[in-house]
Tab-separated table of C-alpha atoms in Angstrom:
chain	number	residue	atom	x	y	z
I	26	MET	CA	101.877	116.922	102.965
I	27	GLU	CA	98.929	114.778	101.912
I	28	GLU	CA	97.910	117.335	99.282
I	29	ALA	CA	101.481	117.598	97.978
I	30	ASN	CA	101.633	113.879	97.408
I	31	GLN	CA	98.656	113.914	95.058
I	32	SER	CA	99.083	114.123	91.284
I	33	VAL	CA	98.508	117.681	90.058
I	34	VAL	CA	99.347	117.091	86.374
I	35	SER	CA	96.112	116.981	84.365
I	36	GLU	CA	97.762	116.329	80.991
I	37	PHE	CA	101.050	115.328	79.392
I	38	VAL	CA	102.773	116.748	76.325
I	39	PHE	CA	104.367	114.472	73.727
I	40	ARG	CA	107.644	115.570	72.190
I	41	GLY	CA	106.821	113.432	69.158
I	42	LEU	CA	109.076	111.630	66.714
I	43	CYS	CA	111.121	114.696	65.839
I	44	ASP	CA	111.362	118.448	66.384
I	45	SER	CA	111.233	119.518	62.732
I	46	ARG	CA	107.791	120.859	61.750
I	47	GLU	CA	108.520	120.293	58.046
I	48	LEU	CA	109.466	116.657	58.619
I	49	GLN	CA	106.373	116.064	60.752
I	50	LYS	CA	104.114	117.428	58.002
I	51	PHE	CA	105.938	115.234	55.481
I	52	LEU	CA	105.414	112.131	57.656
I	53	PHE	CA	101.655	112.708	57.914
I	54	LEU	CA	100.739	111.086	54.579
I	55	PRO	CA	103.123	108.059	54.786
I	56	PHE	CA	101.976	107.176	58.299
I	57	SER	CA	98.327	107.692	57.335
I	58	ALA	CA	98.819	105.285	54.427
I	59	LEU	CA	100.585	102.745	56.658
I	60	TYR	CA	97.785	102.870	59.215
I	61	LEU	CA	95.097	102.512	56.530
I	62	MET	CA	96.885	99.463	55.104
I	63	THR	CA	97.226	97.998	58.614
I	64	VAL	CA	93.517	98.400	59.333
I	65	LEU	CA	92.379	97.077	55.948
I	66	GLY	CA	94.901	94.215	55.894
I	67	ASN	CA	94.172	92.881	59.369
I	68	LEU	CA	90.403	93.302	59.185
I	69	PHE	CA	90.361	91.699	55.721
I	70	ILE	CA	92.188	88.617	57.008
I	71	ALA	CA	89.833	88.337	59.990
I	72	PHE	CA	86.804	88.755	57.678
I	73	LEU	CA	88.175	86.202	55.207
I	74	ILE	CA	88.744	83.579	57.907
I	75	ILE	CA	85.296	84.114	59.428
I	76	THR	CA	83.417	83.945	56.112
I	77	ASP	CA	85.347	81.183	54.300
I	78	SER	CA	84.444	77.718	55.606
I	79	HIS	CA	87.695	76.278	54.186
I	80	LEU	CA	89.597	78.348	56.750
I	81	HIS	CA	87.615	77.177	59.785
I	82	SER	CA	90.539	75.400	61.416
I	83	PRO	CA	92.490	76.047	64.648
I	84	MET	CA	95.442	77.682	62.897
I	85	TYR	CA	93.262	80.201	61.082
I	86	PHE	CA	91.082	80.815	64.118
I	87	LEU	CA	94.219	81.869	65.998
I	88	LEU	CA	95.423	83.879	62.992
I	89	ALA	CA	92.107	85.780	62.966
I	90	ASN	CA	92.653	86.579	66.650
I	91	LEU	CA	96.189	87.794	65.887
I	92	SER	CA	94.928	90.032	63.075
I	93	PHE	CA	92.320	91.567	65.360
I	94	VAL	CA	94.902	92.155	68.104
I	95	ASP	CA	97.292	93.782	65.608
I	96	PHE	CA	94.499	96.056	64.394
I	97	CYS	CA	93.703	97.090	67.977
I	98	LEU	CA	97.367	97.504	68.992
I	99	SER	CA	98.065	99.799	66.074
I	100	SER	CA	94.888	101.782	66.763
I	101	VAL	CA	95.930	102.587	70.341
I	102	THR	CA	98.835	104.835	69.310
I	103	THR	CA	98.925	105.440	65.549
I	104	PRO	CA	95.841	107.686	65.094
I	105	LYS	CA	97.130	109.988	67.848
I	106	LEU	CA	100.605	109.978	66.276
I	107	ILE	CA	99.167	110.908	62.866
I	108	THR	CA	97.005	113.780	64.132
I	109	ASP	CA	99.893	115.086	66.256
I	110	PHE	CA	102.005	115.523	63.111
I	111	LEU	CA	99.793	118.507	62.308
I	112	LYS	CA	99.757	119.968	65.827
I	113	ASP	CA	102.183	122.238	67.643
I	114	ASN	CA	100.849	121.252	71.069
I	115	LYS	CA	100.736	117.450	71.319
I	116	THR	CA	98.829	116.964	74.545
I	117	ILE	CA	97.069	113.978	76.092
I	118	SER	CA	94.992	113.972	79.260
I	119	PHE	CA	96.168	112.081	82.333
I	120	GLY	CA	93.308	109.611	81.905
I	121	GLY	CA	94.077	109.218	78.207
I	122	CYS	CA	97.716	108.509	79.019
I	123	MET	CA	96.822	105.855	81.570
I	124	SER	CA	94.358	104.340	79.068
I	125	GLN	CA	97.110	104.116	76.447
I	126	ILE	CA	99.372	102.321	78.910
I	127	LEU	CA	96.580	99.913	79.858
I	128	PHE	CA	95.637	98.980	76.294
I	129	ILE	CA	99.193	98.799	74.951
I	130	HIS	CA	100.234	96.310	77.638
I	131	PHE	CA	96.909	94.472	77.437
I	132	LEU	CA	97.206	93.909	73.678
I	133	ALA	CA	100.983	93.357	73.661
I	134	GLY	CA	100.673	90.781	76.461
I	135	ASP	CA	97.792	89.127	74.638
I	136	GLU	CA	99.839	88.933	71.428
I	137	MET	CA	102.820	87.373	73.208
I	138	VAL	CA	100.682	84.571	74.635
I	139	LEU	CA	98.793	84.219	71.348
I	140	LEU	CA	102.070	83.682	69.477
I	141	VAL	CA	102.930	80.909	71.965
I	142	THR	CA	99.481	79.388	71.378
I	143	MET	CA	100.046	79.476	67.611
I	144	ALA	CA	103.418	77.777	68.099
I	145	TYR	CA	101.729	75.074	70.203
I	146	ASP	CA	99.143	74.581	67.456
I	147	ARG	CA	101.863	74.106	64.819
I	148	CYS	CA	103.796	71.834	67.175
I	149	VAL	CA	100.796	69.518	67.558
I	150	ALA	CA	99.966	69.653	63.830
I	151	ILE	CA	103.503	68.746	62.732
I	152	CYS	CA	104.695	66.504	65.547
I	153	LYS	CA	101.411	64.666	66.268
I	154	PRO	CA	99.350	64.960	63.061
I	155	LEU	CA	97.190	61.877	63.763
I	156	HIS	CA	96.004	63.335	67.083
I	157	TYR	CA	95.716	66.942	65.913
I	158	SER	CA	91.930	67.135	65.503
I	159	ARG	CA	91.402	65.544	68.926
I	160	ILE	CA	93.925	67.733	70.775
I	161	MET	CA	93.081	71.037	69.044
I	162	ASP	CA	89.292	70.829	69.075
I	163	ARG	CA	87.038	73.880	68.855
I	164	GLN	CA	86.515	74.198	72.605
I	165	LYS	CA	90.237	74.063	73.344
I	166	CYS	CA	90.963	76.723	70.694
I	167	ILE	CA	88.430	79.076	72.253
I	168	TRP	CA	89.885	78.486	75.722
I	169	LEU	CA	93.453	79.083	74.503
I	170	ALA	CA	92.427	82.358	72.857
I	171	LEU	CA	90.499	83.376	75.976
I	172	ILE	CA	93.485	82.590	78.211
I	173	SER	CA	95.712	84.802	76.068
I	174	TRP	CA	93.274	87.706	76.538
I	175	ILE	CA	93.073	87.071	80.292
I	176	ILE	CA	96.868	86.942	80.720
I	177	GLY	CA	97.223	90.137	78.692
I	178	PHE	CA	94.623	91.872	80.841
I	179	VAL	CA	96.222	90.756	84.127
I	180	HIS	CA	99.629	91.920	82.866
I	181	ALA	CA	98.208	95.329	81.885
I	182	ILE	CA	96.442	95.801	85.218
I	183	SER	CA	99.633	94.929	87.115
I	184	GLN	CA	101.605	97.494	85.087
I	185	LEU	CA	98.972	100.194	85.505
I	186	ALA	CA	98.589	99.574	89.247
I	187	MET	CA	102.280	100.339	89.790
I	188	ILE	CA	102.160	103.785	88.169
I	189	LEU	CA	98.574	104.971	88.624
I	190	ASP	CA	99.174	106.538	92.049
I	191	LEU	CA	102.568	108.057	91.277
I	192	PRO	CA	102.803	111.772	92.143
I	193	PHE	CA	103.125	113.828	88.951
I	194	CYS	CA	103.535	117.376	90.182
I	195	GLY	CA	105.887	119.157	87.804
I	196	PRO	CA	107.446	118.050	84.488
I	197	ARG	CA	104.909	116.821	81.941
I	198	ILE	CA	106.835	116.439	78.656
I	199	VAL	CA	106.991	112.804	77.519
I	200	ASP	CA	109.921	112.264	75.150
I	201	SER	CA	107.969	109.936	72.880
I	202	PHE	CA	104.862	109.860	70.690
I	203	PHE	CA	102.802	107.794	73.143
I	204	CYS	CA	102.649	107.084	76.868
I	205	ASP	CA	105.476	104.588	77.184
I	206	ILE	CA	105.946	103.582	80.829
I	207	PRO	CA	109.749	104.163	81.002
I	208	GLU	CA	109.242	107.722	79.745
I	209	VAL	CA	106.194	108.470	81.905
I	210	ILE	CA	107.704	107.381	85.226
I	211	LYS	CA	110.673	109.708	84.611
I	212	LEU	CA	108.225	112.550	85.276
I	213	ALA	CA	107.176	111.330	88.729
I	214	CYS	CA	108.113	113.538	91.691
I	215	MET	CA	109.861	110.737	93.572
I	216	ASP	CA	112.677	108.232	93.260
I	217	THR	CA	111.430	105.561	90.843
I	218	HIS	CA	114.542	103.373	90.648
I	219	THR	CA	112.956	100.460	92.555
I	220	LEU	CA	109.695	100.891	90.668
I	221	ARG	CA	111.480	100.679	87.325
I	222	ILE	CA	113.067	97.403	88.370
I	223	LEU	CA	109.665	96.018	89.387
I	224	ILE	CA	108.017	97.154	86.145
I	225	ASN	CA	110.795	95.686	83.997
I	226	ALA	CA	110.689	92.476	86.022
I	227	ASP	CA	106.920	92.228	85.544
I	228	SER	CA	107.207	92.723	81.771
I	229	GLY	CA	110.330	90.586	81.646
I	230	VAL	CA	108.727	87.549	83.260
I	231	LEU	CA	105.961	87.473	80.643
I	232	ALA	CA	108.212	88.308	77.681
I	233	VAL	CA	111.038	85.936	78.594
I	234	THR	CA	108.656	83.073	79.477
I	235	CYS	CA	106.836	83.425	76.161
I	236	PHE	CA	110.109	83.749	74.241
I	237	ILE	CA	111.587	80.614	75.840
I	238	LEU	CA	108.405	78.638	75.118
I	239	LEU	CA	108.530	79.826	71.515
I	240	LEU	CA	112.188	78.820	71.175
I	241	ILE	CA	111.451	75.355	72.580
I	242	SER	CA	108.384	74.897	70.378
I	243	TYR	CA	109.976	75.933	67.090
I	244	THR	CA	113.210	74.083	67.836
I	245	TYR	CA	111.183	70.916	68.423
I	246	ILE	CA	109.199	71.552	65.228
I	247	LEU	CA	112.294	72.144	63.091
I	248	VAL	CA	114.002	69.035	64.474
I	249	THR	CA	110.876	66.969	63.756
I	250	ILE	CA	110.691	68.320	60.184
I	251	HIS	CA	114.368	67.505	59.665
I	252	LEU	CA	114.026	63.941	61.010
I	253	HIS	CA	110.822	63.174	59.122
I	254	ALA	CA	111.447	64.886	55.792
I	255	LYS	CA	108.508	64.143	53.492
I	256	ASP	CA	106.654	65.816	50.643
I	257	GLY	CA	104.615	67.831	53.110
I	258	SER	CA	107.665	69.031	55.024
I	259	SER	CA	108.183	72.007	52.693
I	260	LYS	CA	104.655	73.233	53.437
I	261	ALA	CA	105.187	72.798	57.171
I	262	LEU	CA	108.545	74.578	56.973
I	263	SER	CA	106.990	77.442	54.997
I	264	THR	CA	104.245	77.865	57.613
I	265	CYS	CA	106.762	77.798	60.462
I	266	THR	CA	108.994	80.303	58.679
I	267	SER	CA	106.082	82.759	58.583
I	268	HIS	CA	105.400	82.214	62.291
I	269	ILE	CA	109.070	82.585	63.247
I	270	THR	CA	109.376	85.779	61.192
I	271	VAL	CA	106.399	87.309	63.028
I	272	VAL	CA	107.860	86.257	66.402
I	273	VAL	CA	111.227	87.891	65.622
I	274	LEU	CA	109.568	91.084	64.375
I	275	PHE	CA	107.443	91.357	67.520
I	276	PHE	CA	109.899	90.309	70.237
I	277	GLY	CA	113.025	91.909	68.749
I	278	PRO	CA	112.123	95.589	69.352
I	279	CYS	CA	110.444	94.823	72.706
I	280	ILE	CA	113.483	93.009	74.080
I	281	PHE	CA	115.853	95.709	72.842
I	282	ILE	CA	113.831	98.588	74.325
I	283	TYR	CA	113.240	97.053	77.762
I	284	PHE	CA	116.479	95.158	78.341
I	285	TRP	CA	119.177	97.192	76.569
I	286	PRO	CA	121.201	98.918	79.314
I	287	LEU	CA	121.719	102.156	77.355
I	288	SER	CA	118.757	104.338	76.439
I	289	ILE	CA	119.229	106.199	73.141
I	290	THR	CA	116.159	108.339	72.518
I	291	TRP	CA	116.038	108.213	68.707
I	292	VAL	CA	116.681	104.445	68.697
I	293	ASP	CA	113.878	103.895	71.227
I	294	LYS	CA	111.515	105.968	69.070
I	295	VAL	CA	112.387	104.069	65.884
I	296	LEU	CA	111.863	100.722	67.617
I	297	SER	CA	108.591	101.955	69.152
I	298	VAL	CA	107.369	102.907	65.674
I	299	PHE	CA	108.432	99.486	64.459
I	300	TYR	CA	106.399	97.463	66.951
I	301	THR	CA	103.358	99.790	67.094
I	302	VAL	CA	103.097	100.737	63.400
I	303	ILE	CA	105.225	98.496	61.172
I	304	THR	CA	104.815	95.060	62.798
I	305	PRO	CA	100.971	95.121	62.769
I	306	LEU	CA	101.224	95.971	59.053
I	307	LEU	CA	103.758	93.255	58.219
I	308	ASN	CA	101.969	90.407	60.006
I	309	PRO	CA	99.045	90.085	57.524
I	310	ALA	CA	101.446	90.528	54.581
I	311	ILE	CA	103.761	87.764	55.845
I	312	TYR	CA	100.952	85.266	56.396
I	313	THR	CA	99.145	86.128	53.150
I	314	LEU	CA	102.139	86.070	50.808
I	315	ARG	CA	103.373	82.682	52.038
I	316	ASN	CA	100.029	80.942	52.524
I	317	LYS	CA	98.297	79.107	49.681
I	318	GLU	CA	95.056	78.603	51.618
I	319	ILE	CA	94.700	82.352	52.182
I	320	LYS	CA	95.460	83.017	48.504
I	321	ASN	CA	92.857	80.442	47.438
I	322	ALA	CA	90.317	81.986	49.820
I	323	VAL	CA	90.927	85.399	48.219
I	324	LYS	CA	90.401	83.855	44.761
I	325	ARG	CA	87.144	82.248	45.929
I	326	LEU	CA	85.962	85.570	47.337
I	327	ILE	CA	86.749	87.383	44.075
I	328	SER	CA	85.073	84.625	42.059
I	329	GLN	CA	81.999	84.733	44.290
I	330	HIS	CA	81.814	88.518	43.913
I	331	LYS	CA	82.020	88.230	40.119
I	332	ASN	CA	79.286	85.593	40.017
I	333	THR	CA	77.041	87.727	42.217
I	334	LYS	CA	77.669	90.722	39.973
I	335	TYR	CA	76.822	88.764	36.811
I	336	ASN	CA	73.615	87.386	38.358
I	337	PHE	CA	72.398	90.943	38.830
């Protein structure tokens, strides 16, 4: 009995996005291009913020953290997805599957808390501008970023601990393109109904808490902007619009996947692609296109490069 309870599955097999081999080959180049743009876009923003002294402020420090998290989150699943487009047998080892689960929840949890931190930063900047530099000093920014990483890590460990010792002794086909917990626990050789409730509750507490804090923060910000309409209010509103757009793009698919009562496989896959591939790509574009400081920093970088080139 003891031996039967142990996991005997050494690897899982992904079903992938679709069954058509022709469509999978067609998707290889578009997804490769999307991933390349995600990597270059997020790393460029992080590099720009680190190297440009004009961007050494709390908001951009947190934005650099967000860009790095988006780069990492996309890199957990997308490279495997891209290479699997060209494979007939889309396998992943048991350890690799557990690692995917750990890092996805670690980075997703980190991003949730980081978005709340960015909302708090904007709340202080807009609602208490005279005290902003005192409240959001360098040390506090570092601690807030560190706390977001810690909360993400604790969330990931709690998720992994609940499934790591599950007995996987038979089915091994995961109906997805990565090790998504709801799909993986379907393969366990035991009744997982209670476990699913616990896992959803664990994710739900973090997601709902962060979402409520974000709603409160941005509602307070928008009310403050409305009551104190000045020349600078359009800039503040533009910045908040970018933040709110990113929040909706990130939380929308997550909430739908984990809390929608009906599970439709193709819908779940589309939404999974959205928050693991598309959202990390859109975040740098949203902040860059609507942000004058980022645009000016890019111009300074180009100008500096030209001057260096002419000096040689």
